[in-house]
Amino acid sequence: MNRRYENLNKAQQRKRIASVAARLVAEHGIGDYALAKRKAAHGLGLPEDTQLPDNAELEMELSTYQRLFHADEHTERIADLLRIASETMLIMQKFNPYLTGSVLDGTAGRYAEIDIQLYTDSAKDVEIYLLNQRISYEHSTPRSERAEAVLTIHNEGSVVNLIVYPTKEERVTLKTHDGRVRRRARLDAVNRLLLTSTPRDTP
């Protein structure tokens, strides 16, 4: 173990790991929080059985990091991603879209992807719709076993993941890997958030 951290208690170690992991997410585009935490612990010289922080702790450190080091850039990025999400949700409105993930939470880093949940009886309906709209897409691996498919599109240089669920799943409360309720927002809520997130020029 790195002697610099061997005398820290578990809570201090977790905070230090979360801080380093937050920097990895913000600066290096690591979207997998579990991977970022493992890399952070390894980089600190901590053993593999070290207790890692949960995602909520990482997100708290991530928000702090972005506020301290990239405040203006982060505000502009979130506003831009929300705008792209809103435009995409409007196009996909027939599939009851919801925004979720780091863009909604306000923790999206430089390489963040936009996650939009769709609900329909068949993922093929979404594929046919995209083809008819002349929107190119590719299949990505679902991160949830409940999802029927993930169709990834590109909009203004941003990656947008259309996560397709069966219609019956719309009433199901989805949770994150660490057991928290996964936030989601309809188009009207995203538009309200966009209004408050858009940077305004000062006179």
Short mmCIF file of N, CA and C in Angstrom, two decimals, residues 65-203:
data_model
loop_
_atom_site.label_atom_id
_atom_site.label_comp_id
_atom_site.label_asym_id
_atom_site.label_seq_id
_atom_site.Cartn_x
_atom_site.Cartn_y
_atom_site.Cartn_z
N TYR A 65 -15.64 18.97 -8.33
CA TYR A 65 -14.51 19.15 -9.24
C TYR A 65 -14.90 20.06 -10.41
N GLN A 66 -16.05 19.79 -10.99
CA GLN A 66 -16.48 20.59 -12.14
C GLN A 66 -16.76 22.03 -11.75
N ARG A 67 -17.30 22.22 -10.56
CA ARG A 67 -17.60 23.58 -10.09
C ARG A 67 -16.31 24.36 -9.83
N LEU A 68 -15.29 23.68 -9.33
CA LEU A 68 -14.03 24.34 -8.98
C LEU A 68 -13.15 24.62 -10.19
N PHE A 69 -13.10 23.67 -11.13
CA PHE A 69 -12.11 23.75 -12.20
C PHE A 69 -12.68 24.05 -13.59
N HIS A 70 -13.97 23.77 -13.79
CA HIS A 70 -14.53 23.95 -15.13
C HIS A 70 -15.93 24.56 -15.07
N ALA A 71 -16.12 25.53 -14.21
CA ALA A 71 -17.48 26.04 -13.97
C ALA A 71 -18.15 26.55 -15.23
N ASP A 72 -17.50 27.49 -15.94
CA ASP A 72 -18.11 28.07 -17.14
C ASP A 72 -18.26 27.04 -18.24
N GLU A 73 -17.19 26.27 -18.46
CA GLU A 73 -17.23 25.23 -19.50
C GLU A 73 -18.31 24.21 -19.20
N HIS A 74 -18.43 23.83 -17.93
CA HIS A 74 -19.41 22.82 -17.54
C HIS A 74 -20.84 23.33 -17.75
N THR A 75 -21.08 24.57 -17.37
CA THR A 75 -22.42 25.15 -17.54
C THR A 75 -22.82 25.16 -19.01
N GLU A 76 -21.89 25.57 -19.87
CA GLU A 76 -22.17 25.60 -21.31
C GLU A 76 -22.39 24.19 -21.86
N ARG A 77 -21.59 23.24 -21.36
CA ARG A 77 -21.72 21.86 -21.84
C ARG A 77 -23.08 21.28 -21.49
N ILE A 78 -23.49 21.46 -20.24
CA ILE A 78 -24.79 20.93 -19.81
C ILE A 78 -25.92 21.54 -20.63
N ALA A 79 -25.86 22.85 -20.85
CA ALA A 79 -26.90 23.52 -21.63
C ALA A 79 -26.94 22.97 -23.05
N ASP A 80 -25.77 22.75 -23.64
CA ASP A 80 -25.70 22.24 -25.01
C ASP A 80 -26.24 20.82 -25.09
N LEU A 81 -25.87 19.98 -24.12
CA LEU A 81 -26.35 18.59 -24.12
C LEU A 81 -27.85 18.53 -23.86
N LEU A 82 -28.35 19.39 -23.01
CA LEU A 82 -29.80 19.44 -22.77
C LEU A 82 -30.55 19.85 -24.03
N ARG A 83 -29.98 20.80 -24.77
CA ARG A 83 -30.62 21.24 -26.02
C ARG A 83 -30.68 20.09 -27.02
N ILE A 84 -29.57 19.36 -27.16
CA ILE A 84 -29.54 18.23 -28.09
C ILE A 84 -30.51 17.15 -27.62
N ALA A 85 -30.57 16.91 -26.32
CA ALA A 85 -31.51 15.93 -25.77
C ALA A 85 -32.94 16.33 -26.07
N SER A 86 -33.25 17.61 -25.88
CA SER A 86 -34.60 18.11 -26.14
C SER A 86 -34.98 17.93 -27.61
N GLU A 87 -34.07 18.27 -28.50
CA GLU A 87 -34.34 18.12 -29.94
C GLU A 87 -34.57 16.65 -30.30
N THR A 88 -33.77 15.78 -29.73
CA THR A 88 -33.91 14.34 -30.02
C THR A 88 -35.21 13.80 -29.46
N MET A 89 -35.56 14.21 -28.25
CA MET A 89 -36.80 13.74 -27.63
C MET A 89 -38.01 14.21 -28.43
N LEU A 90 -37.95 15.40 -28.99
CA LEU A 90 -39.05 15.90 -29.81
C LEU A 90 -39.23 15.02 -31.04
N ILE A 91 -38.12 14.64 -31.66
CA ILE A 91 -38.18 13.77 -32.84
C ILE A 91 -38.74 12.40 -32.47
N MET A 92 -38.39 11.91 -31.27
CA MET A 92 -38.78 10.56 -30.85
C MET A 92 -40.01 10.57 -29.95
N GLN A 93 -40.80 11.63 -30.01
CA GLN A 93 -41.89 11.83 -29.06
C GLN A 93 -42.92 10.71 -29.07
N LYS A 94 -43.12 10.05 -30.19
CA LYS A 94 -44.13 8.99 -30.28
C LYS A 94 -43.76 7.77 -29.44
N PHE A 95 -42.50 7.72 -28.96
CA PHE A 95 -42.05 6.58 -28.17
C PHE A 95 -41.89 6.94 -26.68
N ASN A 96 -42.61 7.98 -26.24
CA ASN A 96 -42.62 8.38 -24.83
C ASN A 96 -41.21 8.52 -24.25
N PRO A 97 -40.40 9.43 -24.77
CA PRO A 97 -39.01 9.54 -24.33
C PRO A 97 -38.84 10.16 -22.94
N TYR A 98 -37.82 9.69 -22.25
CA TYR A 98 -37.41 10.26 -20.97
C TYR A 98 -35.89 10.46 -21.01
N LEU A 99 -35.42 11.59 -20.54
CA LEU A 99 -33.98 11.80 -20.38
C LEU A 99 -33.56 11.24 -19.04
N THR A 100 -32.38 10.60 -19.01
CA THR A 100 -31.85 10.07 -17.77
C THR A 100 -30.33 10.20 -17.80
N GLY A 101 -29.67 9.80 -16.73
CA GLY A 101 -28.21 9.78 -16.74
C GLY A 101 -27.55 11.09 -16.34
N SER A 102 -26.27 11.21 -16.68
CA SER A 102 -25.45 12.33 -16.19
C SER A 102 -25.87 13.69 -16.74
N VAL A 103 -26.47 13.72 -17.92
CA VAL A 103 -26.93 15.01 -18.46
C VAL A 103 -28.07 15.56 -17.61
N LEU A 104 -28.99 14.71 -17.23
CA LEU A 104 -30.08 15.12 -16.36
C LEU A 104 -29.58 15.46 -14.97
N ASP A 105 -28.64 14.67 -14.46
CA ASP A 105 -28.11 14.89 -13.11
C ASP A 105 -27.20 16.12 -13.03
N GLY A 106 -26.74 16.60 -14.19
CA GLY A 106 -25.87 17.77 -14.20
C GLY A 106 -24.42 17.46 -13.93
N THR A 107 -24.04 16.17 -14.05
CA THR A 107 -22.65 15.78 -13.79
C THR A 107 -21.91 15.38 -15.07
N ALA A 108 -22.50 15.62 -16.22
CA ALA A 108 -21.90 15.19 -17.49
C ALA A 108 -20.53 15.83 -17.71
N GLY A 109 -19.55 14.99 -18.02
CA GLY A 109 -18.20 15.46 -18.29
C GLY A 109 -18.00 15.77 -19.76
N ARG A 110 -16.74 15.98 -20.14
CA ARG A 110 -16.42 16.38 -21.51
C ARG A 110 -16.84 15.34 -22.54
N TYR A 111 -16.82 14.08 -22.17
CA TYR A 111 -17.10 13.02 -23.14
C TYR A 111 -18.41 12.30 -22.83
N ALA A 112 -19.29 12.97 -22.12
CA ALA A 112 -20.54 12.34 -21.70
C ALA A 112 -21.44 12.02 -22.88
N GLU A 113 -22.20 10.94 -22.73
CA GLU A 113 -23.20 10.56 -23.72
C GLU A 113 -24.58 10.87 -23.17
N ILE A 114 -25.51 11.13 -24.08
CA ILE A 114 -26.88 11.44 -23.70
C ILE A 114 -27.70 10.15 -23.71
N ASP A 115 -28.36 9.86 -22.59
CA ASP A 115 -29.17 8.65 -22.48
C ASP A 115 -30.65 9.01 -22.48
N ILE A 116 -31.38 8.45 -23.44
CA ILE A 116 -32.82 8.70 -23.56
C ILE A 116 -33.55 7.37 -23.58
N GLN A 117 -34.47 7.19 -22.65
CA GLN A 117 -35.28 5.97 -22.60
C GLN A 117 -36.49 6.11 -23.52
N LEU A 118 -36.76 5.05 -24.27
CA LEU A 118 -37.95 5.00 -25.13
C LEU A 118 -38.78 3.78 -24.74
N TYR A 119 -40.09 3.88 -24.96
CA TYR A 119 -40.99 2.78 -24.61
C TYR A 119 -41.88 2.44 -25.80
N THR A 120 -41.85 1.18 -26.21
CA THR A 120 -42.63 0.73 -27.36
C THR A 120 -42.79 -0.78 -27.29
N ASP A 121 -43.74 -1.31 -28.07
CA ASP A 121 -43.97 -2.75 -28.06
C ASP A 121 -42.87 -3.53 -28.74
N SER A 122 -42.12 -2.88 -29.63
CA SER A 122 -41.04 -3.56 -30.34
C SER A 122 -39.93 -2.58 -30.70
N ALA A 123 -38.69 -2.97 -30.43
CA ALA A 123 -37.55 -2.12 -30.79
C ALA A 123 -37.47 -1.93 -32.30
N LYS A 124 -38.02 -2.88 -33.05
CA LYS A 124 -38.02 -2.77 -34.51
C LYS A 124 -38.79 -1.53 -34.96
N ASP A 125 -39.83 -1.17 -34.20
CA ASP A 125 -40.60 0.03 -34.54
C ASP A 125 -39.70 1.27 -34.50
N VAL A 126 -38.81 1.32 -33.53
CA VAL A 126 -37.89 2.45 -33.42
C VAL A 126 -36.90 2.45 -34.58
N GLU A 127 -36.40 1.27 -34.92
CA GLU A 127 -35.45 1.17 -36.03
C GLU A 127 -36.09 1.61 -37.35
N ILE A 128 -37.31 1.16 -37.59
CA ILE A 128 -38.01 1.54 -38.82
C ILE A 128 -38.24 3.05 -38.85
N TYR A 129 -38.62 3.60 -37.71
CA TYR A 129 -38.86 5.04 -37.62
C TYR A 129 -37.58 5.82 -37.93
N LEU A 130 -36.46 5.39 -37.37
CA LEU A 130 -35.18 6.07 -37.62
C LEU A 130 -34.81 6.00 -39.10
N LEU A 131 -35.03 4.84 -39.70
CA LEU A 131 -34.74 4.68 -41.12
C LEU A 131 -35.60 5.62 -41.96
N ASN A 132 -36.88 5.71 -41.61
CA ASN A 132 -37.79 6.59 -42.34
C ASN A 132 -37.42 8.06 -42.18
N GLN A 133 -36.83 8.38 -41.03
CA GLN A 133 -36.39 9.76 -40.77
C GLN A 133 -34.98 10.02 -41.32
N ARG A 134 -34.41 9.00 -41.96
CA ARG A 134 -33.04 9.08 -42.50
C ARG A 134 -32.01 9.40 -41.41
N ILE A 135 -32.20 8.78 -40.26
CA ILE A 135 -31.27 8.94 -39.14
C ILE A 135 -30.45 7.66 -39.01
N SER A 136 -29.17 7.77 -39.18
CA SER A 136 -28.29 6.60 -39.06
C SER A 136 -28.16 6.20 -37.59
N TYR A 137 -28.06 4.89 -37.35
CA TYR A 137 -27.92 4.40 -35.98
C TYR A 137 -27.07 3.13 -35.99
N GLU A 138 -26.61 2.77 -34.82
CA GLU A 138 -25.89 1.51 -34.65
C GLU A 138 -26.34 0.88 -33.34
N HIS A 139 -26.23 -0.43 -33.27
CA HIS A 139 -26.62 -1.14 -32.06
C HIS A 139 -25.50 -1.08 -31.03
N SER A 140 -25.86 -0.82 -29.78
CA SER A 140 -24.91 -0.84 -28.67
C SER A 140 -25.39 -1.87 -27.65
N THR A 141 -24.50 -2.27 -26.76
CA THR A 141 -24.83 -3.28 -25.76
C THR A 141 -25.67 -2.67 -24.65
N PRO A 142 -26.85 -3.22 -24.35
CA PRO A 142 -27.67 -2.69 -23.25
C PRO A 142 -26.96 -2.83 -21.92
N ARG A 143 -27.09 -1.82 -21.07
CA ARG A 143 -26.49 -1.87 -19.73
C ARG A 143 -27.48 -2.40 -18.71
N SER A 144 -28.72 -2.60 -19.13
CA SER A 144 -29.75 -3.13 -18.25
C SER A 144 -30.40 -4.33 -18.93
N GLU A 145 -30.63 -5.38 -18.15
CA GLU A 145 -31.27 -6.56 -18.72
C GLU A 145 -32.73 -6.31 -19.06
N ARG A 146 -33.30 -5.24 -18.54
CA ARG A 146 -34.69 -4.89 -18.85
C ARG A 146 -34.82 -4.25 -20.23
N ALA A 147 -33.73 -3.66 -20.72
CA ALA A 147 -33.77 -2.97 -22.01
C ALA A 147 -33.81 -3.97 -23.15
N GLU A 148 -34.64 -3.67 -24.15
CA GLU A 148 -34.74 -4.55 -25.31
C GLU A 148 -33.61 -4.28 -26.30
N ALA A 149 -33.20 -3.03 -26.40
CA ALA A 149 -32.13 -2.66 -27.33
C ALA A 149 -31.62 -1.27 -26.98
N VAL A 150 -30.41 -0.98 -27.46
CA VAL A 150 -29.85 0.37 -27.38
C VAL A 150 -29.42 0.77 -28.78
N LEU A 151 -30.04 1.81 -29.31
CA LEU A 151 -29.72 2.31 -30.64
C LEU A 151 -28.98 3.63 -30.47
N THR A 152 -27.76 3.69 -30.94
CA THR A 152 -26.92 4.87 -30.75
C THR A 152 -26.90 5.72 -32.01
N ILE A 153 -27.19 7.00 -31.85
CA ILE A 153 -27.15 7.94 -32.96
C ILE A 153 -26.18 9.06 -32.60
N HIS A 154 -25.85 9.89 -33.57
CA HIS A 154 -24.93 11.00 -33.35
C HIS A 154 -25.61 12.30 -33.76
N ASN A 155 -25.53 13.28 -32.90
CA ASN A 155 -26.18 14.57 -33.15
C ASN A 155 -25.20 15.68 -32.76
N GLU A 156 -24.76 16.45 -33.74
CA GLU A 156 -23.84 17.57 -33.52
C GLU A 156 -22.60 17.15 -32.75
N GLY A 157 -22.09 15.98 -33.06
CA GLY A 157 -20.88 15.51 -32.41
C GLY A 157 -21.09 14.82 -31.08
N SER A 158 -22.32 14.80 -30.59
CA SER A 158 -22.63 14.14 -29.33
C SER A 158 -23.23 12.76 -29.58
N VAL A 159 -22.92 11.83 -28.69
CA VAL A 159 -23.46 10.48 -28.77
C VAL A 159 -24.77 10.43 -28.00
N VAL A 160 -25.81 9.94 -28.66
CA VAL A 160 -27.13 9.81 -28.02
C VAL A 160 -27.52 8.34 -28.03
N ASN A 161 -27.73 7.78 -26.85
CA ASN A 161 -28.15 6.39 -26.72
C ASN A 161 -29.67 6.34 -26.53
N LEU A 162 -30.35 5.73 -27.48
CA LEU A 162 -31.80 5.52 -27.37
C LEU A 162 -32.00 4.14 -26.76
N ILE A 163 -32.37 4.11 -25.49
CA ILE A 163 -32.49 2.86 -24.74
C ILE A 163 -33.95 2.42 -24.81
N VAL A 164 -34.21 1.34 -25.52
CA VAL A 164 -35.58 0.93 -25.82
C VAL A 164 -36.06 -0.12 -24.81
N TYR A 165 -37.19 0.18 -24.16
CA TYR A 165 -37.81 -0.72 -23.21
C TYR A 165 -39.20 -1.12 -23.71
N PRO A 166 -39.70 -2.30 -23.30
CA PRO A 166 -41.08 -2.65 -23.60
C PRO A 166 -42.03 -1.65 -22.96
N THR A 167 -43.18 -1.44 -23.56
CA THR A 167 -44.15 -0.45 -23.08
C THR A 167 -44.49 -0.65 -21.60
N LYS A 168 -44.64 -1.90 -21.18
CA LYS A 168 -45.03 -2.19 -19.79
C LYS A 168 -43.99 -1.72 -18.78
N GLU A 169 -42.75 -1.52 -19.22
CA GLU A 169 -41.69 -1.12 -18.30
C GLU A 169 -41.76 0.36 -17.93
N GLU A 170 -42.61 1.13 -18.62
CA GLU A 170 -42.67 2.56 -18.34
C GLU A 170 -43.11 2.84 -16.91
N ARG A 171 -43.91 1.95 -16.35
CA ARG A 171 -44.40 2.14 -14.98
C ARG A 171 -43.43 1.59 -13.93
N VAL A 172 -42.38 0.93 -14.38
CA VAL A 172 -41.42 0.32 -13.45
C VAL A 172 -40.41 1.37 -13.00
N THR A 173 -40.12 1.39 -11.71
CA THR A 173 -39.09 2.29 -11.17
C THR A 173 -37.73 1.64 -11.35
N LEU A 174 -36.92 2.20 -12.22
CA LEU A 174 -35.59 1.65 -12.47
C LEU A 174 -34.61 2.19 -11.43
N LYS A 175 -33.62 1.36 -11.10
CA LYS A 175 -32.62 1.75 -10.10
C LYS A 175 -31.22 1.67 -10.68
N THR A 176 -30.32 2.43 -10.07
CA THR A 176 -28.92 2.39 -10.47
C THR A 176 -28.27 1.13 -9.90
N HIS A 177 -27.00 0.90 -10.27
CA HIS A 177 -26.31 -0.29 -9.79
C HIS A 177 -26.15 -0.29 -8.27
N ASP A 178 -26.12 0.89 -7.67
CA ASP A 178 -25.96 0.94 -6.21
C ASP A 178 -27.30 1.13 -5.49
N GLY A 179 -28.41 0.85 -6.19
CA GLY A 179 -29.70 0.78 -5.54
C GLY A 179 -30.50 2.07 -5.46
N ARG A 180 -29.98 3.17 -6.00
CA ARG A 180 -30.72 4.42 -5.98
C ARG A 180 -31.74 4.46 -7.11
N VAL A 181 -32.85 5.17 -6.88
CA VAL A 181 -33.85 5.33 -7.93
C VAL A 181 -33.24 6.16 -9.06
N ARG A 182 -33.35 5.67 -10.28
CA ARG A 182 -32.79 6.37 -11.43
C ARG A 182 -33.73 7.50 -11.85
N ARG A 183 -33.24 8.72 -11.79
CA ARG A 183 -34.04 9.88 -12.19
C ARG A 183 -34.31 9.84 -13.68
N ARG A 184 -35.46 10.37 -14.08
CA ARG A 184 -35.78 10.51 -15.49
C ARG A 184 -36.71 11.70 -15.65
N ALA A 185 -36.73 12.27 -16.84
CA ALA A 185 -37.53 13.48 -17.06
C ALA A 185 -38.13 13.46 -18.45
N ARG A 186 -39.41 13.86 -18.53
CA ARG A 186 -40.08 14.00 -19.82
C ARG A 186 -39.60 15.27 -20.53
N LEU A 187 -40.05 15.42 -21.76
CA LEU A 187 -39.60 16.54 -22.59
C LEU A 187 -39.91 17.89 -21.96
N ASP A 188 -41.10 18.07 -21.41
CA ASP A 188 -41.44 19.37 -20.83
C ASP A 188 -40.53 19.71 -19.66
N ALA A 189 -40.18 18.71 -18.86
CA ALA A 189 -39.27 18.95 -17.73
C ALA A 189 -37.86 19.27 -18.22
N VAL A 190 -37.44 18.60 -19.29
CA VAL A 190 -36.12 18.88 -19.87
C VAL A 190 -36.07 20.31 -20.41
N ASN A 191 -37.15 20.74 -21.05
CA ASN A 191 -37.19 22.10 -21.59
C ASN A 191 -37.15 23.15 -20.47
N ARG A 192 -37.81 22.86 -19.36
CA ARG A 192 -37.75 23.79 -18.22
C ARG A 192 -36.34 23.84 -17.65
N LEU A 193 -35.71 22.68 -17.58
CA LEU A 193 -34.34 22.62 -17.08
C LEU A 193 -33.40 23.35 -18.02
N LEU A 194 -33.66 23.24 -19.31
CA LEU A 194 -32.83 23.92 -20.31
C LEU A 194 -32.91 25.44 -20.15
N LEU A 195 -34.09 25.94 -19.86
CA LEU A 195 -34.26 27.39 -19.68
C LEU A 195 -33.42 27.91 -18.52
N THR A 196 -33.33 27.12 -17.45
CA THR A 196 -32.57 27.56 -16.28
C THR A 196 -31.08 27.28 -16.42
N SER A 197 -30.71 26.41 -17.38
CA SER A 197 -29.31 26.03 -17.53
C SER A 197 -28.58 26.82 -18.60
N THR A 198 -29.33 27.47 -19.48
CA THR A 198 -28.70 28.19 -20.59
C THR A 198 -27.99 29.43 -20.09
N PRO A 199 -26.67 29.55 -20.36
CA PRO A 199 -25.93 30.74 -19.92
C PRO A 199 -26.50 32.00 -20.56
N ARG A 200 -26.60 33.05 -19.77
CA ARG A 200 -27.10 34.33 -20.28
C ARG A 200 -25.97 35.35 -20.27
N ASP A 201 -25.90 36.12 -21.35
CA ASP A 201 -24.88 37.16 -21.42
C ASP A 201 -25.19 38.26 -20.42
N THR A 202 -24.19 38.71 -19.72
CA THR A 202 -24.39 39.81 -18.78
C THR A 202 -24.12 41.13 -19.47
N PRO A 203 -24.92 42.17 -19.18
CA PRO A 203 -24.75 43.46 -19.85
C PRO A 203 -23.44 44.11 -19.45
#
